[in-house]
């Protein structure tokens, strides 16, 4: 089975873009193990976008399922 | 002895070994170069340095004071290589890194394209678009478990860059894309991997179903074995009860009589005592051996015990040995009863000479003669 690995470094540009796009907001919190931490949170726009992604995923998953069944 | 350098990483001062310091500095410089085209580069670099500081603090854990190369290596493993910070803009560096990162199994991410109007909505609906890719990775990485559990993995069809850059480009803008079109494209780009995944999943499901089927059949076999053992014990109990009850009844029937024993009673039915003994023994073995066989079979199903072959053959042989004389004795007994049933005895009836009937008859004959 293939295991997907997302290293932490890939997240920072992504978080920055999503924040710029208005999907995320963040707050600072003090950390005991180092510098203060940023905690990201979904905005209402982000929630709506997530819902849209869910729907798209479901539709695609259905399409893939139907196609692979036909080809089997 | 190594030379050390003090450095401030995101507000925290660390003491680095010289080579570790150079290694980290080169790493951060590479990341910065990788993010050259990114408008939020400074903010991202600040976040990265904060995380690096946090990781180094965790590595030191208050036990060591100096950061070594191995610590920096570990930090790089966690954070990812500089090319993993790429934005998928299609530069040569990104393309080459895509292949190398594909070997490591990393997922590349793509820039969110700022578009307006209907072109933006088509990009959003396009499964291979940067929106979808970023959103999926974002959802897996950042959202609460409640959200992630709905779709716990990013499908390769949605993230083709993960396997060497097939379809790495973001969608063209200004071109309307229907859902049918996007599905087709998704299949073209990731169809083989999708099929492989589905087949793999199918194989795993089949394997799991087979395993569960085997478990269910094992349970069923155990239940059947238990039932057979229960049946065997019941039959054995019934046989023992019958034998014990019969023996006790016969013993009671003949108790206190010196002239007749239980075997004498048996001799009333059978031609001889020996005949009765053999018939009793034969019948007992004919019933007992199959019960033993049922019990052995039940235990085999229930506890996976293996009956030795010699025991099986011995029991079978003993059963036939008991069957043959029992049949012969039974046939002999039947013939005996048949002969008894056909026996006739001729008895000559003698006319009594001085009884009440004859005296009355004589008186009547005499009176009739006198009257005449």
mmCIF file of N, CA and C in Angstrom, chain A residues 1-21 23-24 26 28 31-38 40 42 46-47 49-50 52-54 56-64 67-68 72, chain B residues 10 35 38 43-44 47-48 50-51 53-54 57 78-80 84-85 87 105-107 109-112 114 124-125 127 131-132 134-135 137-143 147 151 153 155 158 163 179 187 193-194 197-198 200 202:
data_model
loop_
_atom_site.group_PDB
_atom_site.id
_atom_site.type_symbol
_atom_site.label_atom_id
_atom_site.label_comp_id
_atom_site.label_asym_id
_atom_site.label_seq_id
_atom_site.Cartn_x
_atom_site.Cartn_y
_atom_site.Cartn_z
ATOM 1 N N UNK A 1 0.841 -1.200 0.000
ATOM 2 C CA UNK A 1 0.000 0.000 0.000
ATOM 3 C C UNK A 1 0.880 1.256 0.000
ATOM 4 N N UNK A 2 0.541 2.274 -0.846
ATOM 5 C CA UNK A 2 1.316 3.494 -0.913
ATOM 6 C C UNK A 2 0.975 4.382 0.270
ATOM 7 N N UNK A 3 2.006 4.925 0.878
ATOM 8 C CA UNK A 3 1.786 5.823 2.010
ATOM 9 C C UNK A 3 2.203 7.226 1.594
ATOM 10 N N UNK A 4 1.292 8.164 1.762
ATOM 11 C CA UNK A 4 1.585 9.539 1.393
ATOM 12 C C UNK A 4 2.221 10.248 2.571
ATOM 13 N N UNK A 5 3.321 10.949 2.285
ATOM 14 C CA UNK A 5 4.008 11.691 3.343
ATOM 15 C C UNK A 5 3.983 13.158 2.975
ATOM 16 N N UNK A 6 3.465 13.968 3.842
ATOM 17 C CA UNK A 6 3.506 15.414 3.647
ATOM 18 C C UNK A 6 4.451 15.959 4.690
ATOM 19 N N UNK A 7 5.604 16.432 4.232
ATOM 20 C CA UNK A 7 6.555 16.998 5.178
ATOM 21 C C UNK A 7 6.042 18.360 5.630
ATOM 22 N N UNK A 8 6.504 18.771 6.779
ATOM 23 C CA UNK A 8 5.959 20.002 7.365
ATOM 24 C C UNK A 8 6.223 21.218 6.487
ATOM 25 N N UNK A 9 7.375 21.195 5.817
ATOM 26 C CA UNK A 9 7.747 22.364 5.029
ATOM 27 C C UNK A 9 6.759 22.700 3.938
ATOM 28 N N UNK A 10 6.063 21.692 3.420
ATOM 29 C CA UNK A 10 5.107 21.970 2.351
ATOM 30 C C UNK A 10 3.903 22.744 2.861
ATOM 31 N N UNK A 11 3.688 22.694 4.156
ATOM 32 C CA UNK A 11 2.472 23.303 4.705
ATOM 33 C C UNK A 11 2.573 24.820 4.804
ATOM 34 N N UNK A 12 3.767 25.301 5.065
ATOM 35 C CA UNK A 12 3.873 26.743 5.354
ATOM 36 C C UNK A 12 3.493 27.614 4.159
ATOM 37 N N UNK A 13 3.992 27.320 2.968
ATOM 38 C CA UNK A 13 3.519 28.115 1.828
ATOM 39 C C UNK A 13 2.024 27.966 1.606
ATOM 40 N N UNK A 14 1.561 26.752 1.801
ATOM 41 C CA UNK A 14 0.142 26.493 1.599
ATOM 42 C C UNK A 14 -0.712 27.277 2.588
ATOM 43 N N UNK A 15 -0.309 27.227 3.849
ATOM 44 C CA UNK A 15 -1.064 27.968 4.866
ATOM 45 C C UNK A 15 -1.059 29.461 4.562
ATOM 46 N N UNK A 16 0.084 29.917 4.119
ATOM 47 C CA UNK A 16 0.186 31.339 3.795
ATOM 48 C C UNK A 16 -0.774 31.713 2.670
ATOM 49 N N UNK A 17 -0.828 30.855 1.652
ATOM 50 C CA UNK A 17 -1.718 31.149 0.519
ATOM 51 C C UNK A 17 -3.181 31.074 0.923
ATOM 52 N N UNK A 18 -3.500 30.072 1.692
ATOM 53 C CA UNK A 18 -4.891 29.941 2.125
ATOM 54 C C UNK A 18 -5.297 31.116 3.015
ATOM 55 N N UNK A 19 -4.357 31.562 3.809
ATOM 56 C CA UNK A 19 -4.640 32.735 4.644
ATOM 57 C C UNK A 19 -4.853 33.968 3.751
ATOM 58 N N UNK A 20 -3.986 34.110 2.759
ATOM 59 C CA UNK A 20 -4.140 35.243 1.837
ATOM 60 C C UNK A 20 -5.453 35.159 1.064
ATOM 61 N N UNK A 21 -5.873 33.937 0.774
ATOM 62 C CA UNK A 21 -7.123 33.766 0.038
ATOM 63 C C UNK A 21 -8.344 33.962 0.919
ATOM 64 N N UNK A 23 -9.271 31.959 3.426
ATOM 65 C CA UNK A 23 -9.856 30.721 3.933
ATOM 66 C C UNK A 23 -9.450 30.438 5.375
ATOM 67 N N UNK A 24 -8.359 31.036 5.784
ATOM 68 C CA UNK A 24 -7.849 30.772 7.125
ATOM 69 C C UNK A 24 -7.580 32.085 7.851
ATOM 70 N N UNK A 26 -5.547 33.194 11.783
ATOM 71 C CA UNK A 26 -4.705 32.565 12.798
ATOM 72 C C UNK A 26 -4.620 33.455 14.039
ATOM 73 N N UNK A 28 -1.993 33.914 17.691
ATOM 74 C CA UNK A 28 -0.721 33.550 18.321
ATOM 75 C C UNK A 28 -0.978 33.000 19.715
ATOM 76 N N UNK A 31 4.141 29.222 23.540
ATOM 77 C CA UNK A 31 4.455 27.801 23.570
ATOM 78 C C UNK A 31 5.514 27.547 24.651
ATOM 79 N N UNK A 32 5.383 26.411 25.309
ATOM 80 C CA UNK A 32 6.376 26.069 26.344
ATOM 81 C C UNK A 32 7.653 25.509 25.722
ATOM 82 N N UNK A 33 7.537 25.048 24.479
ATOM 83 C CA UNK A 33 8.690 24.365 23.880
ATOM 84 C C UNK A 33 9.379 25.219 22.819
ATOM 85 N N UNK A 34 9.278 26.518 22.929
ATOM 86 C CA UNK A 34 9.968 27.337 21.948
ATOM 87 C C UNK A 34 9.240 28.649 21.691
ATOM 88 N N UNK A 35 9.384 29.151 20.485
ATOM 89 C CA UNK A 35 8.761 30.428 20.134
ATOM 90 C C UNK A 35 7.236 30.336 20.172
ATOM 91 N N UNK A 36 6.548 31.457 20.163
ATOM 92 C CA UNK A 36 5.084 31.416 20.116
ATOM 93 C C UNK A 36 4.607 30.676 18.877
ATOM 94 N N UNK A 37 3.428 30.076 18.996
ATOM 95 C CA UNK A 37 2.892 29.268 17.890
ATOM 96 C C UNK A 37 1.733 29.989 17.232
ATOM 97 N N UNK A 38 1.612 29.731 15.951
ATOM 98 C CA UNK A 38 0.460 30.208 15.202
ATOM 99 C C UNK A 38 -0.567 29.084 15.152
ATOM 100 N N UNK A 40 -3.947 28.101 13.271
ATOM 101 C CA UNK A 40 -4.819 28.485 12.159
ATOM 102 C C UNK A 40 -6.231 27.979 12.393
ATOM 103 N N UNK A 42 -10.299 27.842 10.359
ATOM 104 C CA UNK A 42 -11.082 28.076 9.136
ATOM 105 C C UNK A 42 -11.965 29.304 9.288
ATOM 106 N N UNK A 46 -13.680 29.635 4.188
ATOM 107 C CA UNK A 46 -12.965 28.359 4.173
ATOM 108 C C UNK A 46 -13.905 27.188 4.379
ATOM 109 N N UNK A 47 -14.859 27.374 5.262
ATOM 110 C CA UNK A 47 -15.844 26.308 5.492
ATOM 111 C C UNK A 47 -16.626 26.022 4.221
ATOM 112 N N UNK A 49 -15.727 26.642 1.199
ATOM 113 C CA UNK A 49 -14.829 26.030 0.221
ATOM 114 C C UNK A 49 -14.624 24.547 0.516
ATOM 115 N N UNK A 50 -14.515 24.249 1.787
ATOM 116 C CA UNK A 50 -14.341 22.859 2.191
ATOM 117 C C UNK A 50 -15.554 22.023 1.796
ATOM 118 N N UNK A 52 -17.537 22.641 -0.624
ATOM 119 C CA UNK A 52 -17.497 22.481 -2.075
ATOM 120 C C UNK A 52 -16.506 21.380 -2.469
ATOM 121 N N UNK A 53 -15.385 21.367 -1.789
ATOM 122 C CA UNK A 53 -14.391 20.325 -2.056
ATOM 123 C C UNK A 53 -14.939 18.937 -1.739
ATOM 124 N N UNK A 54 -15.661 18.871 -0.655
ATOM 125 C CA UNK A 54 -16.260 17.592 -0.288
ATOM 126 C C UNK A 54 -17.182 17.090 -1.388
ATOM 127 N N UNK A 56 -17.182 17.925 -4.534
ATOM 128 C CA UNK A 56 -16.400 17.571 -5.718
ATOM 129 C C UNK A 56 -15.748 16.209 -5.557
ATOM 130 N N UNK A 57 -15.225 16.000 -4.374
ATOM 131 C CA UNK A 57 -14.579 14.721 -4.106
ATOM 132 C C UNK A 57 -15.572 13.563 -4.224
ATOM 133 N N UNK A 58 -16.741 13.779 -3.640
ATOM 134 C CA UNK A 58 -17.749 12.713 -3.700
ATOM 135 C C UNK A 58 -18.126 12.396 -5.137
ATOM 136 N N UNK A 59 -18.330 13.449 -5.933
ATOM 137 C CA UNK A 59 -18.702 13.225 -7.330
ATOM 138 C C UNK A 59 -17.592 12.497 -8.072
ATOM 139 N N UNK A 60 -16.382 12.901 -7.836
ATOM 140 C CA UNK A 60 -15.255 12.263 -8.515
ATOM 141 C C UNK A 60 -15.100 10.817 -8.063
ATOM 142 N N UNK A 61 -15.256 10.615 -6.775
ATOM 143 C CA UNK A 61 -15.126 9.252 -6.259
ATOM 144 C C UNK A 61 -16.179 8.345 -6.873
ATOM 145 N N UNK A 62 -17.391 8.865 -7.013
ATOM 146 C CA UNK A 62 -18.456 8.080 -7.648
ATOM 147 C C UNK A 62 -18.092 7.758 -9.089
ATOM 148 N N UNK A 63 -17.593 8.775 -9.798
ATOM 149 C CA UNK A 63 -17.227 8.567 -11.196
ATOM 150 C C UNK A 63 -16.126 7.533 -11.324
ATOM 151 N N UNK A 64 -15.131 7.618 -10.460
ATOM 152 C CA UNK A 64 -14.032 6.646 -10.490
ATOM 153 C C UNK A 64 -14.553 5.253 -10.188
ATOM 154 N N UNK A 67 -16.379 3.901 -13.205
ATOM 155 C CA UNK A 67 -15.466 3.581 -14.309
ATOM 156 C C UNK A 67 -14.680 2.316 -14.017
ATOM 157 N N UNK A 68 -14.157 2.211 -12.833
ATOM 158 C CA UNK A 68 -13.356 1.019 -12.513
ATOM 159 C C UNK A 68 -14.235 -0.220 -12.488
ATOM 160 N N UNK A 72 -13.571 -3.496 -15.102
ATOM 161 C CA UNK A 72 -13.152 -4.747 -14.454
ATOM 162 C C UNK A 72 -13.645 -5.952 -15.241
ATOM 163 N N UNK B 10 14.736 32.581 15.441
ATOM 164 C CA UNK B 10 13.369 32.976 15.786
ATOM 165 C C UNK B 10 13.258 33.385 17.256
ATOM 166 N N UNK B 35 11.443 29.981 -2.280
ATOM 167 C CA UNK B 35 10.230 30.804 -2.122
ATOM 168 C C UNK B 35 10.398 32.198 -2.734
ATOM 169 N N UNK B 38 7.418 33.824 -4.134
ATOM 170 C CA UNK B 38 6.242 33.844 -3.263
ATOM 171 C C UNK B 38 6.154 35.194 -2.549
ATOM 172 N N UNK B 43 7.088 36.007 5.656
ATOM 173 C CA UNK B 43 6.230 35.422 6.698
ATOM 174 C C UNK B 43 6.432 33.906 6.778
ATOM 175 N N UNK B 44 6.530 33.298 5.604
ATOM 176 C CA UNK B 44 6.748 31.844 5.586
ATOM 177 C C UNK B 44 8.081 31.497 6.224
ATOM 178 N N UNK B 47 7.837 31.662 9.889
ATOM 179 C CA UNK B 47 7.151 30.467 10.414
ATOM 180 C C UNK B 47 8.087 29.264 10.409
ATOM 181 N N UNK B 48 8.828 29.129 9.327
ATOM 182 C CA UNK B 48 9.741 27.989 9.213
ATOM 183 C C UNK B 48 10.805 28.065 10.303
ATOM 184 N N UNK B 50 10.611 29.546 13.149
ATOM 185 C CA UNK B 50 9.983 29.253 14.445
ATOM 186 C C UNK B 50 9.866 27.757 14.669
ATOM 187 N N UNK B 51 9.442 27.094 13.608
ATOM 188 C CA UNK B 51 9.283 25.642 13.745
ATOM 189 C C UNK B 51 10.644 24.962 13.916
ATOM 190 N N UNK B 53 13.242 26.249 15.321
ATOM 191 C CA UNK B 53 13.647 26.498 16.707
ATOM 192 C C UNK B 53 12.936 25.547 17.657
ATOM 193 N N UNK B 54 11.668 25.348 17.385
ATOM 194 C CA UNK B 54 10.896 24.447 18.248
ATOM 195 C C UNK B 54 11.434 23.022 18.160
ATOM 196 N N UNK B 57 14.716 22.727 19.964
ATOM 197 C CA UNK B 57 14.482 22.706 21.419
ATOM 198 C C UNK B 57 14.036 21.322 21.873
ATOM 199 N N UNK B 78 12.171 16.336 9.089
ATOM 200 C CA UNK B 78 10.807 16.707 9.495
ATOM 201 C C UNK B 78 10.253 17.820 8.610
ATOM 202 N N UNK B 79 11.084 18.805 8.361
ATOM 203 C CA UNK B 79 10.600 19.967 7.600
ATOM 204 C C UNK B 79 10.520 19.695 6.107
ATOM 205 N N UNK B 80 11.341 18.793 5.625
ATOM 206 C CA UNK B 80 11.352 18.530 4.197
ATOM 207 C C UNK B 80 12.488 19.277 3.520
ATOM 208 N N UNK B 84 10.783 20.837 -1.498
ATOM 209 C CA UNK B 84 9.418 20.528 -1.057
ATOM 210 C C UNK B 84 8.619 21.787 -0.738
ATOM 211 N N UNK B 85 9.277 22.903 -0.650
ATOM 212 C CA UNK B 85 8.572 24.162 -0.431
ATOM 213 C C UNK B 85 8.121 24.777 -1.747
ATOM 214 N N UNK B 87 6.265 25.842 -5.207
ATOM 215 C CA UNK B 87 4.881 26.251 -5.372
ATOM 216 C C UNK B 87 4.253 25.690 -6.633
ATOM 217 N N UNK B 105 8.235 9.920 -2.182
ATOM 218 C CA UNK B 105 6.832 9.795 -1.840
ATOM 219 C C UNK B 105 6.223 11.077 -1.350
ATOM 220 N N UNK B 106 6.915 12.207 -1.514
ATOM 221 C CA UNK B 106 6.338 13.465 -1.051
ATOM 222 C C UNK B 106 5.270 13.933 -2.015
ATOM 223 N N UNK B 107 4.332 14.689 -1.490
ATOM 224 C CA UNK B 107 3.282 15.279 -2.308
ATOM 225 C C UNK B 107 3.628 16.736 -2.552
ATOM 226 N N UNK B 109 2.776 20.540 -3.762
ATOM 227 C CA UNK B 109 1.606 21.400 -3.649
ATOM 228 C C UNK B 109 1.641 22.434 -4.757
ATOM 229 N N UNK B 110 0.519 23.060 -4.976
ATOM 230 C CA UNK B 110 0.403 23.969 -6.109
ATOM 231 C C UNK B 110 -0.183 25.298 -5.677
ATOM 232 N N UNK B 111 0.245 26.278 -6.352
ATOM 233 C CA UNK B 111 -0.181 27.637 -6.014
ATOM 234 C C UNK B 111 -1.661 27.819 -6.333
ATOM 235 N N UNK B 112 -2.283 28.547 -5.452
ATOM 236 C CA UNK B 112 -3.665 28.934 -5.710
ATOM 237 C C UNK B 112 -3.650 30.047 -6.745
ATOM 238 N N UNK B 114 -4.989 33.045 -8.641
ATOM 239 C CA UNK B 114 -5.960 34.111 -8.402
ATOM 240 C C UNK B 114 -6.658 34.430 -9.714
ATOM 241 N N UNK B 124 -12.124 26.017 -9.645
ATOM 242 C CA UNK B 124 -12.491 25.409 -8.369
ATOM 243 C C UNK B 124 -13.075 24.033 -8.580
ATOM 244 N N UNK B 125 -13.902 23.895 -9.610
ATOM 245 C CA UNK B 125 -14.550 22.606 -9.830
ATOM 246 C C UNK B 125 -13.626 21.581 -10.477
ATOM 247 N N UNK B 127 -10.913 18.985 -10.699
ATOM 248 C CA UNK B 127 -10.264 18.189 -9.651
ATOM 249 C C UNK B 127 -8.749 18.277 -9.689
ATOM 250 N N UNK B 131 -6.586 24.577 -6.753
ATOM 251 C CA UNK B 131 -7.528 24.733 -5.634
ATOM 252 C C UNK B 131 -7.781 23.392 -4.972
ATOM 253 N N UNK B 132 -8.090 22.464 -5.816
ATOM 254 C CA UNK B 132 -8.459 21.166 -5.255
ATOM 255 C C UNK B 132 -7.276 20.518 -4.573
ATOM 256 N N UNK B 134 -4.526 21.923 -3.335
ATOM 257 C CA UNK B 134 -4.178 22.620 -2.094
ATOM 258 C C UNK B 134 -5.211 22.323 -1.016
ATOM 259 N N UNK B 135 -6.478 22.340 -1.456
ATOM 260 C CA UNK B 135 -7.543 22.116 -0.476
ATOM 261 C C UNK B 135 -7.478 20.742 0.127
ATOM 262 N N UNK B 137 -4.811 18.722 0.398
ATOM 263 C CA UNK B 137 -3.664 18.611 1.299
ATOM 264 C C UNK B 137 -3.925 19.412 2.554
ATOM 265 N N UNK B 138 -4.511 20.571 2.359
ATOM 266 C CA UNK B 138 -4.824 21.410 3.508
ATOM 267 C C UNK B 138 -5.802 20.700 4.431
ATOM 268 N N UNK B 139 -6.804 20.095 3.818
ATOM 269 C CA UNK B 139 -7.802 19.434 4.638
ATOM 270 C C UNK B 139 -7.187 18.292 5.419
ATOM 271 N N UNK B 140 -6.309 17.540 4.769
ATOM 272 C CA UNK B 140 -5.698 16.414 5.469
ATOM 273 C C UNK B 140 -4.734 16.890 6.539
ATOM 274 N N UNK B 141 -4.102 17.968 6.249
ATOM 275 C CA UNK B 141 -3.042 18.399 7.157
ATOM 276 C C UNK B 141 -3.546 19.234 8.317
ATOM 277 N N UNK B 142 -4.528 20.064 8.048
ATOM 278 C CA UNK B 142 -4.848 21.103 9.021
ATOM 279 C C UNK B 142 -6.195 20.946 9.694
ATOM 280 N N UNK B 143 -7.103 20.262 9.045
ATOM 281 C CA UNK B 143 -8.448 20.286 9.593
ATOM 282 C C UNK B 143 -8.613 19.312 10.733
ATOM 283 N N UNK B 147 -13.267 16.281 10.079
ATOM 284 C CA UNK B 147 -13.298 16.577 8.650
ATOM 285 C C UNK B 147 -12.442 15.592 7.877
ATOM 286 N N UNK B 151 -12.656 11.741 4.281
ATOM 287 C CA UNK B 151 -11.818 11.282 3.164
ATOM 288 C C UNK B 151 -10.385 11.254 3.668
ATOM 289 N N UNK B 153 -7.605 10.015 2.810
ATOM 290 C CA UNK B 153 -6.407 10.055 1.982
ATOM 291 C C UNK B 153 -6.626 10.995 0.814
ATOM 292 N N UNK B 155 -6.353 11.284 -2.920
ATOM 293 C CA UNK B 155 -6.230 10.331 -3.994
ATOM 294 C C UNK B 155 -5.192 10.815 -4.989
ATOM 295 N N UNK B 158 -5.969 13.250 -7.664
ATOM 296 C CA UNK B 158 -6.076 14.651 -7.316
ATOM 297 C C UNK B 158 -4.722 15.275 -7.078
ATOM 298 N N UNK B 163 3.678 11.610 -8.021
ATOM 299 C CA UNK B 163 4.359 10.477 -8.605
ATOM 300 C C UNK B 163 5.220 10.879 -9.794
ATOM 301 N N UNK B 179 -17.749 19.107 -15.723
ATOM 302 C CA UNK B 179 -17.412 18.017 -14.809
ATOM 303 C C UNK B 179 -17.037 16.752 -15.577
ATOM 304 N N UNK B 187 -9.032 10.748 -15.153
ATOM 305 C CA UNK B 187 -8.784 9.334 -15.448
ATOM 306 C C UNK B 187 -7.553 9.181 -16.319
ATOM 307 N N UNK B 193 -3.112 4.683 -11.848
ATOM 308 C CA UNK B 193 -2.857 4.599 -10.408
ATOM 309 C C UNK B 193 -4.150 4.388 -9.634
ATOM 310 N N UNK B 194 -5.213 5.026 -10.145
ATOM 311 C CA UNK B 194 -6.505 4.825 -9.488
ATOM 312 C C UNK B 194 -6.908 3.363 -9.572
ATOM 313 N N UNK B 197 -4.880 1.326 -7.305
ATOM 314 C CA UNK B 197 -5.319 1.483 -5.915
ATOM 315 C C UNK B 197 -6.607 0.723 -5.662
ATOM 316 N N UNK B 198 -7.524 0.846 -6.627
ATOM 317 C CA UNK B 198 -8.803 0.159 -6.447
ATOM 318 C C UNK B 198 -8.593 -1.346 -6.435
ATOM 319 N N UNK B 200 -5.864 -2.850 -5.656
ATOM 320 C CA UNK B 200 -5.187 -3.178 -4.406
ATOM 321 C C UNK B 200 -6.190 -3.246 -3.262
ATOM 322 N N UNK B 202 -9.314 -3.773 -3.600
ATOM 323 C CA UNK B 202 -10.172 -4.926 -3.841
ATOM 324 C C UNK B 202 -9.518 -6.209 -3.348
#
